[in-house]
Amino acid sequence: MFKDLGVISHGAAAICFLLLAIIVGTRYLRRNVDRALLLAAIISFLWASALVTQSLFGQPDFLIRYLLELLRDASWLLLLFAILRDSFKSSGLNARVRTMMALGGGVLIAGLIVVGVLEYFLALELLSGKAKVLGQIGLALLGLSVVEQIWRNSTGLGRSSMKYLCIGVITIFAFDFFMYTDALLFGHISDSFWNARGFINAAMVPLFAVNVINTRKQPIEFQLSRTAVFHASTLVFAGGYLLFLAMGGYYVRALGGNWGEALQVLFLTISLVFLATLLLSRRIRARLMVLISQNFFDYKYDYREEWLKMTRELANLSNDPPLPERVIRILAGLVESNGGAMWLKGERDAYVLKAAVNLSTPKHTIIDHDAELVRFFSDREWIVDLHEYGVDPVSYNLLEIPDAITKTPDAWLIIPLYLGNDLYGMAVVGNPYARVELNWENFDLIKVVARQTCNLLAQADAQNRLSRAMQFEAVSKASAFMVHDLKTVIAQLSLLVKNAPKHRNNPAFIDDMINTTDHAVRKMSSLVDHIRRPGKDEEDQRQLLNLTTLVQDLVEHHRHQRPSPHLEGNVRDAMIKADAEQLRSVLGHLVQNAQDATSSDGEISITLKIAKGNVVLFIQDTGTGMTKEFISSQLFKPFESTKGLTGMGIGAYQAREYIRKIGGNIDVTSEPGIGSCFSVRIPLAAAKLKVEGLEELRPLSVPDDPLQSAN
């Protein structure tokens, strides 16, 4: 009995299908697919048992076995159509295709079964042996076609839930197809195919069982330990290597002549020593373990969860807690620790302690830029395990660790922080809560997170530097404006001192001197007040003033310098809201610039016009003029001046900025050699008028002549 391979083969299939039927029938009968699988397992058990009993006892006869095989094929097709129905729901395949396939398979199976029954009971041989073989081939092809339709029209999730069933069934039908095709070709069933058929069916049973268990509780994972896989891989490698040695020894002996046996012994000895060296090499064993872990095992981390957690921590734009502390907590959390410290590159390239969390640091914490650890990290991206370093410093080439780290209690890992390819800093992680075995996956994740967080640290540092630079720029800008105003005051006082000896007995000069000195004092006081309170609200400094009176004072003030400006036309009072000193300074700059650009025999005219709620001040000169390119690109640009090194180049810029702050604007038209015209538009102040209980805003100054607004 045990010498008959067919009995053993089909007996194994019968036992496997019986166990599958028991498992499915007792625990897994939730779906139609499970019920169809139970039916297929029972009929397959009966079919395989019939083949065993026929070989042992000569019963049942051929027709019973033939009918059982037809029922077995029908049960597997029924299982496929049960799967196909579920896949059609999600894929939207045309139901007509499913119906045609089901009808075709049903007709074929029913016809073969009816013919078999008639032949068994009535002894009517309606089909020849070849026709029956063709029928079996047709059933196998139908099964393959249905599996193909299931796989094509299923989603990714559906495929993952039924892939083992599909693989098992397609293997059974494919084997039957090749066996019966071979039988049709040679006129008989091959003993090799027949004896292997039971083993093939039995080998598919674990796939069916795993699929059923997986659908009950996803996912089910069967894994060997990394150590077991490592040793198995080592044995396989050693076996393959020894096989290679045997072949090599045979050819050395065959080709070596009289030296053959000696060369064979030499070859085998050297090869065995080389194999032992490889197996005992710690580095090779470590790399083999990493290769196995990377390719055959699931990851230790849920990378999606780790990435989301890091993103939530770093997306907080507040400084509570500071960014370095958050980075330390992120890095420490990757290895089950809660403490750490961070050193970042300072202004003199030394690494300065930026933050420490739950970790005591020594008094002196600066790490020099030329420290051996810095050079080590500059050459390689390596995480230093201080525990491993303490046991075997040679593994780190006797690396010298700075005192700032070695004197830090509970320090464990030193993690380099790279910005691009440059070392930007380093982080120290404290001892974990419990013992943690680190492998390639820990180190890879730490390196990726360290690089990502380092980019954010560098960006935050760059923003801080930019903020400081902007503050210094603001101070420099304010100083330039103050120097410009001081130059004006100094020029006025210098002119006063220069003319004092000549006109000390002139009462009019004394009056001008008093007015000039008073203006200088007020200007200086305003500058000092601005320095003391730079954030003072400019709205509070604005007051209602008469622009016409202010312009008349400016004309009177600048009449001593040639060419002297003159006010044209008779204009009503124009009331505006502005700071009197700043507006006087701004308009004074414009008048002074016109005088500087115009020869003493030239002309400067000032005109005031009121139109549409605005007052427009025209300052027109017959000076040197400006090009359109200079007006558009340089005139209102700070620190650009036509006066060379003697001018700050901020008068026009300051004037336009202030006029814009009070709601107006400055426009310029100019022609080289002809002159320039500055148009200063300022909104009129509005007064509240009560009309029949409603408040109405109207400008305080309205022209008498409506045509004036058009001029």
XYZ file of C-alpha atoms in Angstrom, residues 106-669:
564
model
C -24.042 24.872 -15.942
C -25.039 23.411 -19.292
C -21.631 21.765 -19.760
C -21.565 20.225 -16.283
C -25.219 19.166 -16.394
C -24.725 17.551 -19.794
C -21.658 15.612 -18.675
C -23.379 14.475 -15.464
C -26.549 13.376 -17.311
C -24.481 11.406 -19.800
C -22.560 9.776 -16.955
C -25.727 8.878 -15.058
C -27.344 7.376 -18.161
C -24.220 5.380 -18.848
C -24.104 4.131 -15.252
C -27.750 3.100 -14.950
C -28.670 2.235 -18.535
C -25.261 1.220 -19.877
C -25.641 3.711 -22.730
C -22.191 4.843 -23.880
C -23.133 8.193 -25.361
C -19.618 9.697 -25.161
C -16.280 8.197 -26.013
C -13.223 8.441 -23.815
C -11.802 11.319 -25.870
C -15.083 13.231 -25.600
C -15.009 12.865 -21.836
C -11.422 14.119 -21.778
C -12.483 17.087 -23.919
C -15.272 17.757 -21.427
C -12.758 17.819 -18.571
C -10.536 20.190 -20.572
C -13.572 22.427 -21.169
C -14.342 22.560 -17.437
C -10.712 23.410 -16.668
C -10.723 26.210 -19.258
C -14.001 27.530 -17.844
C -12.509 27.600 -14.353
C -9.426 29.475 -15.606
C -11.642 31.988 -17.442
C -13.755 32.665 -14.349
C -10.641 33.228 -12.202
C -9.335 35.618 -14.841
C -12.591 37.595 -14.761
C -12.550 37.723 -10.973
C -9.009 39.059 -10.861
C -9.512 41.594 -13.646
C -12.706 43.102 -12.238
C -11.752 43.265 -8.563
C -10.371 46.247 -6.694
C -7.074 46.147 -4.845
C -8.781 45.466 -1.530
C -10.871 42.698 -3.084
C -7.808 41.048 -4.582
C -5.999 41.031 -1.252
C -8.947 39.289 0.420
C -9.304 36.464 -2.120
C -5.873 36.066 -3.698
C -5.153 32.768 -1.909
C -8.460 31.268 -3.014
C -7.803 32.318 -6.598
C -4.248 30.958 -6.541
C -5.426 27.603 -5.156
C -8.337 27.131 -7.556
C -6.403 28.254 -10.620
C -3.638 25.789 -9.713
C -6.126 22.904 -9.476
C -7.758 23.718 -12.832
C -4.441 24.466 -14.544
C -3.010 21.126 -13.436
C -6.128 19.325 -14.684
C -5.880 21.172 -17.986
C -2.276 20.089 -18.567
C -2.947 16.514 -17.395
C -5.965 15.993 -19.664
C -4.298 17.774 -22.583
C -1.364 15.404 -22.232
C -3.811 12.474 -22.049
C -5.617 13.653 -25.199
C -2.283 13.948 -26.999
C -0.827 10.561 -26.003
C -4.037 8.538 -25.577
C -3.638 7.818 -21.844
C -3.178 9.653 -18.550
C 0.450 9.960 -17.538
C 1.385 8.190 -14.301
C 3.516 11.178 -13.278
C 0.588 13.580 -13.618
C -1.773 11.145 -11.874
C 0.475 10.444 -8.903
C 1.315 14.128 -8.420
C -2.309 15.231 -8.716
C -3.238 14.372 -5.135
C -0.168 16.147 -3.738
C -0.982 19.246 -5.800
C -4.545 19.343 -4.454
C -3.341 18.769 -0.886
C -0.754 21.553 -1.227
C -3.491 24.046 -2.074
C -5.466 23.391 1.120
C -3.252 25.657 3.344
C -3.936 28.534 0.944
C -7.679 28.034 1.331
C -7.344 27.862 5.128
C -5.226 31.014 5.349
C -7.698 32.881 3.147
C -10.635 31.880 5.352
C -8.825 32.876 8.551
C -7.679 36.169 7.042
C -11.208 37.163 6.107
C -12.297 36.431 9.677
C -9.630 38.540 11.328
C -7.435 40.763 9.201
C -4.537 40.615 9.060
C -3.193 37.236 10.092
C 0.578 37.144 10.034
C 2.789 34.104 10.071
C 6.380 35.103 10.547
C 9.578 33.463 11.562
C 11.854 35.395 13.844
C 14.712 37.320 12.306
C 17.169 34.985 14.000
C 15.463 31.913 12.548
C 15.485 33.397 9.061
C 19.122 34.390 9.520
C 20.174 30.873 10.484
C 18.048 29.332 7.733
C 19.605 31.710 5.211
C 23.047 30.843 6.524
C 22.352 27.114 6.118
C 21.045 27.630 2.600
C 24.074 29.719 1.714
C 26.418 27.163 3.251
C 24.673 24.319 1.406
C 24.908 26.131 -1.888
C 28.530 26.966 -1.215
C 29.373 23.350 -0.390
C 27.610 22.219 -3.556
C 29.743 24.673 -5.476
C 32.831 23.240 -3.747
C 31.863 19.722 -4.706
C 31.491 20.700 -8.334
C 34.713 22.664 -8.244
C 36.572 19.787 -6.578
C 35.288 17.331 -9.161
C 36.502 19.441 -12.078
C 39.846 20.135 -10.391
C 40.349 16.414 -9.901
C 39.222 15.589 -13.422
C 41.467 18.175 -15.049
C 44.440 17.930 -12.690
C 45.977 14.663 -13.891
C 48.496 13.299 -11.414
C 48.062 16.415 -9.318
C 44.295 16.039 -9.212
C 43.836 14.672 -5.710
C 46.320 17.123 -4.153
C 44.728 20.082 -5.948
C 41.298 18.874 -4.856
C 42.352 18.744 -1.212
C 43.989 22.191 -1.493
C 40.942 23.692 -3.174
C 38.507 22.256 -0.626
C 40.641 23.308 2.357
C 41.047 26.906 1.201
C 37.347 27.148 0.321
C 36.252 25.800 3.713
C 38.529 28.271 5.504
C 37.045 31.083 3.414
C 33.501 29.924 4.257
C 34.298 29.797 7.977
C 35.787 33.303 7.778
C 32.648 34.628 6.147
C 30.343 33.011 8.674
C 32.374 34.270 11.631
C 32.667 37.839 10.297
C 30.621 40.164 12.496
C 30.257 42.792 9.775
C 29.014 40.330 7.179
C 26.578 38.776 9.653
C 25.268 42.253 10.574
C 24.773 43.197 6.941
C 22.996 39.913 6.275
C 20.646 40.592 9.206
C 19.898 44.086 7.843
C 19.222 42.634 4.386
C 16.814 40.056 5.841
C 15.030 42.665 7.971
C 14.648 45.068 5.064
C 13.225 42.527 2.662
C 11.356 39.889 4.674
C 9.871 41.532 7.762
C 7.381 44.229 8.604
C 8.621 47.581 9.888
C 8.900 48.390 13.583
C 7.285 51.792 13.153
C 3.964 52.946 11.825
C 5.565 55.530 9.565
C 2.308 57.269 8.771
C 1.633 57.765 12.474
C 5.202 58.872 13.182
C 5.118 61.401 10.340
C 1.756 62.818 11.376
C 2.907 63.114 14.976
C 6.062 64.961 13.936
C 4.071 67.240 11.630
C 1.659 68.143 14.432
C 4.544 68.997 16.743
C 6.391 71.128 14.221
C 3.310 72.855 12.792
C 2.900 74.777 16.049
C 4.118 78.283 15.164
C 4.176 79.505 18.740
C 7.340 79.516 20.809
C 5.828 77.570 23.713
C 7.715 75.324 24.043
C 10.632 76.596 21.929
C 11.365 74.778 18.688
C 14.682 73.203 19.878
C 12.904 71.619 22.843
C 10.196 70.198 20.584
C 12.834 68.742 18.273
C 14.569 67.101 21.236
C 11.294 65.523 22.375
C 10.598 64.228 18.857
C 14.032 62.611 18.507
C 13.912 61.175 22.030
C 10.426 59.770 21.488
C 11.645 57.684 18.546
C 13.734 55.536 20.916
C 11.449 55.539 23.987
C 13.348 58.276 25.808
C 12.168 61.519 27.418
C 15.372 63.531 27.721
C 17.972 65.091 25.513
C 20.040 68.144 24.658
C 20.928 70.003 21.472
C 23.999 71.879 20.268
C 23.779 74.161 17.224
C 26.462 76.041 15.334
C 27.007 79.529 16.715
C 28.359 82.699 15.142
C 32.010 81.652 15.569
C 31.421 78.106 14.232
C 31.530 76.662 17.752
C 28.581 74.496 18.757
C 26.542 76.081 21.539
C 24.009 74.381 23.789
C 20.563 75.578 22.684
C 18.223 73.513 24.834
C 18.119 70.607 27.273
C 15.066 68.579 28.292
C 15.139 66.338 31.379
C 18.909 66.085 31.094
C 21.553 67.696 33.296
C 24.385 69.381 31.427
C 27.826 70.355 32.751
C 28.934 73.915 33.398
C 31.024 74.205 30.246
C 28.913 73.173 27.243
C 30.644 74.673 24.190
C 31.942 72.180 21.610
C 34.776 73.522 19.441
C 34.374 73.463 15.690
C 37.641 71.520 15.341
C 36.673 68.789 17.819
C 37.306 65.239 16.688
C 33.593 64.427 16.968
C 32.780 67.277 14.567
C 35.318 65.968 12.063
C 33.886 62.465 12.503
C 30.372 63.672 11.675
C 31.680 65.742 8.772
C 33.060 62.567 7.198
C 30.130 60.199 7.823
C 26.483 60.331 8.822
C 26.743 58.034 11.815
C 24.799 57.838 15.077
C 27.102 57.267 18.048
C 25.823 54.855 20.703
C 27.644 55.865 23.891
C 26.796 52.516 25.532
C 28.438 50.663 22.687
C 31.281 53.183 22.688
C 31.918 52.539 26.380
C 32.165 48.777 25.807
C 34.149 48.866 22.559
C 35.727 52.250 21.670
C 37.683 50.582 18.885
C 34.461 50.182 16.885
C 34.424 53.989 16.636
C 38.155 54.216 15.883
C 38.896 55.458 19.435
C 36.863 58.592 18.765
C 37.334 61.346 21.350
C 33.981 62.530 22.721
C 33.880 66.171 23.972
C 33.603 66.744 27.724
C 30.332 68.634 27.198
C 28.785 65.276 26.251
C 30.771 62.769 28.298
C 30.057 64.741 31.477
C 26.324 64.791 30.726
C 24.673 62.124 32.891
C 22.447 59.549 31.192
C 23.635 60.495 27.684
C 23.005 57.641 25.231
C 22.880 58.570 21.528
C 24.681 61.363 19.678
C 22.709 62.281 16.569
C 24.245 64.547 13.896
C 22.048 67.277 12.432
C 22.847 68.063 8.815
C 21.817 71.040 6.737
C 22.450 69.775 3.258
C 25.869 68.148 3.508
C 27.149 70.412 6.287
C 27.013 69.624 9.989
C 24.639 72.169 11.517
C 24.457 70.718 15.007
C 24.134 67.594 17.086
C 21.577 66.211 19.507
C 22.113 63.966 22.504
C 19.315 61.606 23.572
C 19.128 60.328 27.136
C 18.713 56.750 28.311
C 15.364 55.112 27.401
C 12.681 53.991 29.807
C 13.489 50.348 29.111
C 16.127 48.514 27.148
C 15.739 49.200 23.421
C 17.435 47.130 20.736
C 18.396 49.428 17.878
C 18.661 48.229 14.301
C 18.891 49.704 10.840
C 15.250 50.832 10.926
C 15.730 52.904 14.082
C 18.807 54.571 12.660
C 17.212 55.293 9.273
C 14.150 56.893 10.845
C 16.271 58.951 13.264
C 18.424 60.228 10.397
C 15.409 61.241 8.300
C 13.684 63.009 11.198
C 16.953 64.690 12.192
C 17.423 66.116 8.705
C 13.826 67.299 8.497
C 13.876 68.989 11.897
C 17.290 70.497 11.172
C 15.840 72.267 8.146
C 13.182 73.834 10.377
C 15.779 74.827 12.974
C 17.895 76.488 10.299
C 14.834 78.239 8.883
C 13.872 79.552 12.332
C 17.436 80.752 12.890
C 17.422 82.481 9.504
C 14.137 84.193 10.383
C 15.604 85.413 13.669
C 18.657 86.768 11.854
C 16.414 88.454 9.290
C 14.308 89.982 12.063
C 17.415 91.406 13.731
C 18.668 92.706 10.395
C 15.308 94.385 9.779
C 15.453 95.980 13.218
C 18.928 97.325 12.513
C 17.705 98.497 9.116
C 14.817 100.328 10.776
C 17.222 101.994 13.212
C 19.557 102.911 10.358
C 16.653 104.265 8.328
C 15.375 106.345 11.229
C 18.901 107.640 11.843
C 19.218 108.647 8.200
C 15.952 110.603 8.387
C 17.084 112.280 11.588
C 20.464 113.165 10.090
C 18.671 114.643 7.109
C 16.462 116.801 9.344
C 19.439 117.786 11.490
C 21.307 118.892 8.391
C 18.440 121.224 7.561
C 18.429 122.671 11.074
C 22.209 123.028 11.026
C 22.062 124.816 7.681
C 19.504 127.255 9.050
C 21.486 127.942 12.220
C 24.753 128.238 10.230
C 23.179 130.836 7.961
C 21.930 132.647 11.036
C 25.369 132.674 12.660
C 26.988 133.766 9.400
C 24.700 136.788 8.999
C 24.555 137.735 12.683
C 27.667 139.999 12.676
C 26.320 141.981 9.756
C 22.744 142.432 10.950
C 22.993 142.370 14.741
C 21.516 145.870 14.920
C 18.683 145.135 12.452
C 15.383 144.550 14.297
C 13.979 142.571 11.345
C 16.972 140.230 11.460
C 16.495 139.795 15.192
C 12.867 138.781 14.553
C 13.950 136.311 11.869
C 16.626 134.947 14.190
C 14.070 134.393 16.938
C 11.678 132.654 14.535
C 14.467 130.480 13.079
C 15.734 129.521 16.504
C 12.211 128.712 17.632
C 11.715 126.511 14.581
C 15.021 124.745 15.228
C 14.086 124.119 18.860
C 10.703 122.703 17.889
C 12.301 120.524 15.221
C 14.908 119.179 17.622
C 12.256 118.533 20.258
C 10.170 116.621 17.740
C 13.174 114.466 16.808
C 13.954 113.746 20.455
C 10.302 112.868 21.093
C 10.311 110.532 18.100
C 13.430 108.792 19.408
C 11.916 108.358 22.860
C 8.524 107.151 21.580
C 9.034 105.568 18.146
C 5.719 103.706 18.291
C 3.574 106.713 19.053
C 0.381 106.773 17.013
C 0.686 109.347 14.268
C -3.080 109.796 14.241
C -2.826 111.384 17.696
C -0.286 113.923 16.402
C -2.470 115.157 13.557
C -4.335 118.385 14.004
C -6.522 120.659 11.946
C -4.393 123.253 10.177
C -4.643 125.708 7.321
C -2.462 124.590 4.427
C -2.649 128.030 2.798
C -1.155 129.691 5.870
C 1.545 126.989 6.141
C 2.533 127.462 2.482
C 2.672 131.232 2.918
C 5.015 130.761 5.893
C 7.217 128.469 3.808
C 7.415 131.015 1.006
C 8.372 133.697 3.514
C 10.951 131.408 5.133
C 12.712 130.558 1.843
C 12.594 134.032 0.302
C 16.172 134.796 1.419
C 17.675 132.147 -0.907
C 17.788 132.718 -4.651
C 15.686 132.102 -6.555
C 13.015 132.896 -4.007
C 9.673 131.092 -4.396
C 6.458 133.058 -4.872
C 2.816 132.076 -4.322
C 0.568 132.607 -7.301
C -3.154 133.451 -7.259
C -5.588 134.091 -4.438
C -6.695 130.875 -2.753
C -9.237 130.365 -0.018
C -8.209 128.662 3.169
C -7.663 124.907 2.756
C -8.120 123.014 6.015
C -6.348 119.653 6.304
C -5.414 117.249 9.100
C -1.687 116.667 9.525
C 1.202 117.149 11.895
C 2.289 120.746 11.355
C 6.016 120.186 11.943
C 6.273 117.087 9.748
C 4.245 118.637 6.936
C 6.302 121.840 7.124
C 9.483 119.753 6.979
C 8.228 117.701 4.019
C 7.109 120.683 1.957
C 10.232 122.568 2.970
C 12.351 119.769 1.515
C 10.520 120.051 -1.783
C 10.947 123.811 -1.935
C 14.603 123.521 -0.928
C 15.219 120.899 -3.620
C 13.620 123.178 -6.205
C 15.933 126.011 -5.154
C 18.976 123.740 -5.299
C 18.064 122.565 -8.814
C 17.381 126.070 -10.169
C 19.893 128.783 -10.966
C 19.657 132.106 -9.169
C 18.064 133.754 -12.192
C 15.445 131.021 -12.506
C 11.893 130.941 -11.194
C 10.005 128.895 -8.588
C 6.244 129.209 -8.402
C 3.859 127.680 -5.882
C 0.181 127.260 -6.671
C -2.705 125.982 -4.551
C -5.839 124.575 -6.122
C -8.876 122.873 -4.601
C -10.829 120.163 -6.439
C -13.071 117.215 -5.491
C -12.344 117.152 -1.784
C -8.588 117.583 -2.231
C -6.158 120.440 -2.223
C -3.285 120.226 -4.693
C -0.027 122.075 -4.155
C 2.033 122.645 -7.310
C 5.751 123.416 -6.841
C 7.132 124.307 -10.248
C 10.699 125.338 -11.115
C 12.765 126.147 -14.192
C 15.754 124.110 -13.061
C 17.780 121.333 -14.599
C 14.887 118.852 -14.708
C 14.935 115.064 -14.573
C 14.536 112.198 -17.012
C 11.562 109.837 -16.900
C 13.892 106.961 -16.045
C 15.274 108.824 -13.037
C 11.780 109.707 -11.810
C 10.495 106.131 -12.099
C 13.511 104.311 -10.701
C 15.570 106.642 -8.470
C 13.758 109.799 -7.372
C 11.723 108.214 -4.589
C 14.268 105.512 -3.769
C 15.994 106.077 -0.439
C 19.743 106.695 -0.428
C 19.742 107.648 -4.112
C 20.727 111.286 -4.621
C 21.644 113.598 -7.479
C 23.845 115.607 -5.092
C 26.587 113.000 -4.856
C 28.101 112.401 -1.432
C 26.663 115.599 -0.014
C 23.081 114.326 -0.008
C 21.378 111.458 1.821
C 18.835 110.938 -0.954
C 15.866 110.513 1.393
C 14.123 113.908 1.148
C 11.800 112.987 -1.734
C 11.221 109.506 -0.305
C 10.381 110.892 3.130
C 8.084 113.499 1.612
C 6.090 111.009 -0.428
C 5.825 108.505 2.430
C 4.408 111.096 4.802
C 1.978 112.515 2.250
C 0.733 108.975 1.606
C 0.253 108.402 5.332
C -2.169 111.318 5.526
C -4.099 110.038 2.484
C -2.464 112.005 -0.350
C 0.205 111.444 -2.966
C 2.982 113.175 -4.881
C 3.250 113.173 -8.675
C 6.164 114.525 -10.686
C 6.491 115.761 -14.239
